[in-house]
Amino acid sequence: MALEAKNLYFKYPKGKKAVLSDFSASFLPGELAALTGANGCGKTTLTKILLGILQPQQGLVLLDGRNIAELTLAEVGRSVGYVMQNPAQQLFCTSVEKEMDYGLLNLGLSEEEREKRINYYLEYFQLSRHRKSFPFHLSLGEQQRLLLAAVLAMKPRYLILDEPTAYLDVYRRRLLGEHLQKIRTELVCGIIVVSHDRDFVGEYCQREVVMPGAGMVENHVDSPQRRAL
Amino acid sequence: MTLFSLVKWDPRCKIILMACLSTLAMLRGEVWFLFGLLVFTCLLVMLGGAELSGALGQVKGLLGLIFSLFIIQCFFTRSGEPWLVIGGFTLITSGGIELACILSLRLFILAFSALLLLTGEVRDYLLALVQMKIPYEIAFMTMASVHFIPILREEALNVFYAIQLRGCELQKASWRKKLHTYLEICLPILVGALKRTRAMALAMEARAFRAYPKRTYLRRLVLKKNDKAILVAVPVITLVLLVY
Ligand SMILES: Nc1ncnc2c1ncn2[C@@H]1O[C@H](COP(=O)(O)OP(=O)(O)OP(=O)(O)O)[C@@H](O)[C@H]1O
Ligand SMILES: [Mg+2]
């Protein structure tokens, strides 16, 4: 059981250089891994390949042993939650409440269960007072929290978050970190966090996968209290 | 095989050439003429060293559209002699076929002549438009809108992925469900586009867009001898072909 990338080679059709070449990594359930590296080294690209949005020219991605190329995006979405880098490009409903409900409806949950989860997550991410608002009128940080809430409410087995703390204030960042720790241990969720936030990585992640331009180096975040700055 | 390089042509030549080709395509209505024009345009694009693989990819998307228009024209135009009669009902007429051919040829010519423009850079066209005495604001807006189409497409795709990843099965969905989903996508894309235009206008003004009536340019386009020849010859030939 793992989300594995095997010998990936990827180049954008219009790109000059390969973004990934012979890249392998595996992400386990119950582990919070950080994916770090310089701007433009291919973190976002890798996450998109892990979800099957982009197809690598070589190599494959295995989701619990199944080749991701054989699954539809919706099937992947049931096991892997994804929050993209740009919050505004993933909102598509006319109210915060509907945005939350969208994924839950697709999971076929009962009315009662949906209501329970929506209430819990809106409360946790402090969005209850925006329940009826138009998602595009929220601030960037609120949009990001809404997306996190909407994806977390689906309780996926793996979670890929691209820069989840980019727009969050210190307090909300801690809320997110603590919640990730909680679902990691309680639901044995495998979490990948792309982040430039050294504090967040040092405090909450067990393992750090550093992506250089091509290939990769791996090292362990030895002390949880490590401060890089 | 490359006989001459479209990339080296002055952008103004390409604009004029495209305008002339399109005008001819729209105003002349004979099948043989349009066919000749299409062959000419294709040759121009091919021999001019436009990247053909990319070019064909651009046109491929149009094929379906052109084909369906062709069929519709065939069936719904009733003029000329009946060609195909089934059970006393005239299905296809010679007039229908002719009109369908004309329409498809025109669309192909428009598509291929637009490929001429792909051999240059957007900023060159902007400069060309300005040097053709078109106000900078209008030239800029035209070019900006061309620039933003691929970006809009990318955003549309992102929303599309987001919808599917939240469990909406599209690959196996009925066409009604698909249509419904496409309509859903329209909202965030429109809102995003509007927001960005506002932000862009602000950003441009913050960087002194239109602060002074005149602005300067880093480069100037200079017409070479053969560019001048093209600029004169192409409109003249077009006029002759139109009158004749
Ligand atoms: N659609 C595309 N076409 C061509 N090249 C692209 C495309 N998207 C990204 N790239 C290039 O691929 C490389 C990796 O991009 P990517 O977005 O994965 O970087 P990243 O590691 O997420 O960076 P950041 O830290 O800024 O988010 C970059 O050099 C970028 O220019
Ligand atoms: Mg990124």
PDB file of N, CA and C in Angstrom, chain A residues 53 72-75 77-78 82 84 89-92 99 102-103 106 136 147, chain B residues 155 158-159 161-169 171-172 184 187-188 191 195:
ATOM      1  N   ILE A  53      -3.126  13.535 -13.984  1.00  0.00           N
ATOM      2  CA  ILE A  53      -3.549  14.649 -14.838  1.00  0.00           C
ATOM      3  C   ILE A  53      -2.586  14.777 -16.011  1.00  0.00           C
ATOM      4  N   THR A  72      -9.808   6.350 -14.054  1.00  0.00           N
ATOM      5  CA  THR A  72     -10.280   7.672 -14.459  1.00  0.00           C
ATOM      6  C   THR A  72      -9.944   8.657 -13.341  1.00  0.00           C
ATOM      7  N   LEU A  73      -9.960   9.955 -13.693  1.00  0.00           N
ATOM      8  CA  LEU A  73      -9.651  10.969 -12.685  1.00  0.00           C
ATOM      9  C   LEU A  73     -10.599  10.881 -11.495  1.00  0.00           C
ATOM     10  N   ALA A  74     -11.856  10.581 -11.777  1.00  0.00           N
ATOM     11  CA  ALA A  74     -12.832  10.510 -10.692  1.00  0.00           C
ATOM     12  C   ALA A  74     -12.505   9.358  -9.749  1.00  0.00           C
ATOM     13  N   GLU A  75     -12.030   8.251 -10.316  1.00  0.00           N
ATOM     14  CA  GLU A  75     -11.654   7.113  -9.462  1.00  0.00           C
ATOM     15  C   GLU A  75     -10.441   7.465  -8.604  1.00  0.00           C
ATOM     16  N   GLY A  77      -9.668  10.471  -7.727  1.00  0.00           N
ATOM     17  CA  GLY A  77     -10.130  11.476  -6.784  1.00  0.00           C
ATOM     18  C   GLY A  77     -10.777  10.898  -5.542  1.00  0.00           C
ATOM     19  N   ARG A  78     -11.344   9.713  -5.651  1.00  0.00           N
ATOM     20  CA  ARG A  78     -11.959   9.095  -4.481  1.00  0.00           C
ATOM     21  C   ARG A  78     -10.913   8.666  -3.446  1.00  0.00           C
ATOM     22  N   TYR A  82      -6.697  16.418  -3.692  1.00  0.00           N
ATOM     23  CA  TYR A  82      -5.671  17.299  -4.267  1.00  0.00           C
ATOM     24  C   TYR A  82      -6.100  18.745  -4.126  1.00  0.00           C
ATOM     25  N   MET A  84      -4.771  22.293  -5.447  1.00  0.00           N
ATOM     26  CA  MET A  84      -3.787  22.888  -6.345  1.00  0.00           C
ATOM     27  C   MET A  84      -3.233  24.180  -5.795  1.00  0.00           C
ATOM     28  N   GLN A  89      -8.688  28.677  -9.146  1.00  0.00           N
ATOM     29  CA  GLN A  89      -8.942  27.851 -10.322  1.00  0.00           C
ATOM     30  C   GLN A  89      -9.568  26.504  -9.998  1.00  0.00           C
ATOM     31  N   GLN A  90      -9.970  26.314  -8.743  1.00  0.00           N
ATOM     32  CA  GLN A  90     -10.588  25.029  -8.412  1.00  0.00           C
ATOM     33  C   GLN A  90     -11.970  25.205  -7.821  1.00  0.00           C
ATOM     34  N   LEU A  91     -12.435  26.448  -7.769  1.00  0.00           N
ATOM     35  CA  LEU A  91     -13.765  26.697  -7.218  1.00  0.00           C
ATOM     36  C   LEU A  91     -14.739  26.790  -8.372  1.00  0.00           C
ATOM     37  N   PHE A  92     -15.881  26.167  -8.236  1.00  0.00           N
ATOM     38  CA  PHE A  92     -16.806  26.201  -9.364  1.00  0.00           C
ATOM     39  C   PHE A  92     -18.264  26.203  -8.935  1.00  0.00           C
ATOM     40  N   GLU A  99     -20.033  24.257  -2.526  1.00  0.00           N
ATOM     41  CA  GLU A  99     -18.658  23.855  -2.830  1.00  0.00           C
ATOM     42  C   GLU A  99     -18.266  22.673  -1.934  1.00  0.00           C
ATOM     43  N   TYR A 102     -20.230  19.382  -2.901  1.00  0.00           N
ATOM     44  CA  TYR A 102     -20.047  18.783  -4.231  1.00  0.00           C
ATOM     45  C   TYR A 102     -19.392  17.399  -4.182  1.00  0.00           C
ATOM     46  N   GLY A 103     -18.238  17.333  -3.533  1.00  0.00           N
ATOM     47  CA  GLY A 103     -17.518  16.068  -3.475  1.00  0.00           C
ATOM     48  C   GLY A 103     -18.275  15.028  -2.664  1.00  0.00           C
ATOM     49  N   ASN A 106     -20.934  13.378  -4.609  1.00  0.00           N
ATOM     50  CA  ASN A 106     -20.377  12.409  -5.538  1.00  0.00           C
ATOM     51  C   ASN A 106     -19.941  11.124  -4.850  1.00  0.00           C
ATOM     52  N   PHE A 136     -15.973  33.174  -4.832  1.00  0.00           N
ATOM     53  CA  PHE A 136     -14.994  34.056  -5.462  1.00  0.00           C
ATOM     54  C   PHE A 136     -14.854  35.378  -4.728  1.00  0.00           C
ATOM     55  N   LEU A 147     -11.010  25.293   0.187  1.00  0.00           N
ATOM     56  CA  LEU A 147     -10.612  24.134  -0.616  1.00  0.00           C
ATOM     57  C   LEU A 147     -10.093  23.009   0.244  1.00  0.00           C
TER      58      LEU A 147
ATOM     59  N   GLU B 155      -6.851  27.380 -17.707  1.00  0.00           N
ATOM     60  CA  GLU B 155      -7.677  27.531 -16.505  1.00  0.00           C
ATOM     61  C   GLU B 155      -8.893  26.646 -16.581  1.00  0.00           C
ATOM     62  N   ASN B 158      -7.940  23.295 -15.591  1.00  0.00           N
ATOM     63  CA  ASN B 158      -7.753  23.130 -14.145  1.00  0.00           C
ATOM     64  C   ASN B 158      -9.076  22.904 -13.435  1.00  0.00           C
ATOM     65  N   VAL B 159     -10.076  23.711 -13.777  1.00  0.00           N
ATOM     66  CA  VAL B 159     -11.386  23.554 -13.156  1.00  0.00           C
ATOM     67  C   VAL B 159     -11.952  22.169 -13.491  1.00  0.00           C
ATOM     68  N   TYR B 161     -10.280  19.438 -14.129  1.00  0.00           N
ATOM     69  CA  TYR B 161      -9.631  18.420 -13.302  1.00  0.00           C
ATOM     70  C   TYR B 161     -10.191  18.448 -11.890  1.00  0.00           C
ATOM     71  N   ALA B 162     -10.374  19.666 -11.352  1.00  0.00           N
ATOM     72  CA  ALA B 162     -10.852  19.790  -9.982  1.00  0.00           C
ATOM     73  C   ALA B 162     -12.210  19.112  -9.843  1.00  0.00           C
ATOM     74  N   ILE B 163     -13.078  19.330 -10.830  1.00  0.00           N
ATOM     75  CA  ILE B 163     -14.410  18.733 -10.777  1.00  0.00           C
ATOM     76  C   ILE B 163     -14.311  17.217 -10.775  1.00  0.00           C
ATOM     77  N   GLN B 164     -13.460  16.688 -11.656  1.00  0.00           N
ATOM     78  CA  GLN B 164     -13.351  15.230 -11.728  1.00  0.00           C
ATOM     79  C   GLN B 164     -12.732  14.646 -10.477  1.00  0.00           C
ATOM     80  N   LEU B 165     -11.725  15.351  -9.941  1.00  0.00           N
ATOM     81  CA  LEU B 165     -11.058  14.809  -8.758  1.00  0.00           C
ATOM     82  C   LEU B 165     -11.974  14.823  -7.552  1.00  0.00           C
ATOM     83  N   ARG B 166     -13.000  15.656  -7.599  1.00  0.00           N
ATOM     84  CA  ARG B 166     -13.940  15.598  -6.487  1.00  0.00           C
ATOM     85  C   ARG B 166     -15.046  14.597  -6.786  1.00  0.00           C
ATOM     86  N   GLY B 167     -14.739  13.673  -7.641  1.00  0.00           N
ATOM     87  CA  GLY B 167     -15.597  12.498  -7.760  1.00  0.00           C
ATOM     88  C   GLY B 167     -16.608  12.533  -8.880  1.00  0.00           C
ATOM     89  N   CYS B 168     -16.595  13.566  -9.727  1.00  0.00           N
ATOM     90  CA  CYS B 168     -17.576  13.603 -10.798  1.00  0.00           C
ATOM     91  C   CYS B 168     -17.044  12.787 -11.972  1.00  0.00           C
ATOM     92  N   GLU B 169     -17.740  11.708 -12.282  1.00  0.00           N
ATOM     93  CA  GLU B 169     -17.277  10.806 -13.346  1.00  0.00           C
ATOM     94  C   GLU B 169     -17.656  11.390 -14.695  1.00  0.00           C
ATOM     95  N   GLN B 171     -15.687  10.716 -17.804  1.00  0.00           N
ATOM     96  CA  GLN B 171     -15.328   9.878 -18.940  1.00  0.00           C
ATOM     97  C   GLN B 171     -16.431   8.892 -19.303  1.00  0.00           C
ATOM     98  N   LYS B 172     -17.216   8.525 -18.280  1.00  0.00           N
ATOM     99  CA  LYS B 172     -18.265   7.547 -18.560  1.00  0.00           C
ATOM    100  C   LYS B 172     -19.656   8.166 -18.479  1.00  0.00           C
ATOM    101  N   GLU B 184     -21.241  24.316 -15.857  1.00  0.00           N
ATOM    102  CA  GLU B 184     -20.742  24.632 -14.527  1.00  0.00           C
ATOM    103  C   GLU B 184     -19.362  25.294 -14.613  1.00  0.00           C
ATOM    104  N   LEU B 187     -18.837  29.329 -15.263  1.00  0.00           N
ATOM    105  CA  LEU B 187     -18.902  30.349 -14.213  1.00  0.00           C
ATOM    106  C   LEU B 187     -17.516  30.714 -13.684  1.00  0.00           C
ATOM    107  N   PRO B 188     -16.777  29.749 -13.119  1.00  0.00           N
ATOM    108  CA  PRO B 188     -15.474  30.139 -12.568  1.00  0.00           C
ATOM    109  C   PRO B 188     -14.538  30.718 -13.618  1.00  0.00           C
ATOM    110  N   VAL B 191     -15.637  34.373 -14.235  1.00  0.00           N
ATOM    111  CA  VAL B 191     -15.298  35.201 -13.083  1.00  0.00           C
ATOM    112  C   VAL B 191     -13.801  35.423 -13.041  1.00  0.00           C
ATOM    113  N   LYS B 195     -11.914  39.024 -13.326  1.00  0.00           N
ATOM    114  CA  LYS B 195     -11.044  39.489 -12.252  1.00  0.00           C
ATOM    115  C   LYS B 195      -9.667  39.825 -12.797  1.00  0.00           C
TER     116      LYS B 195
END
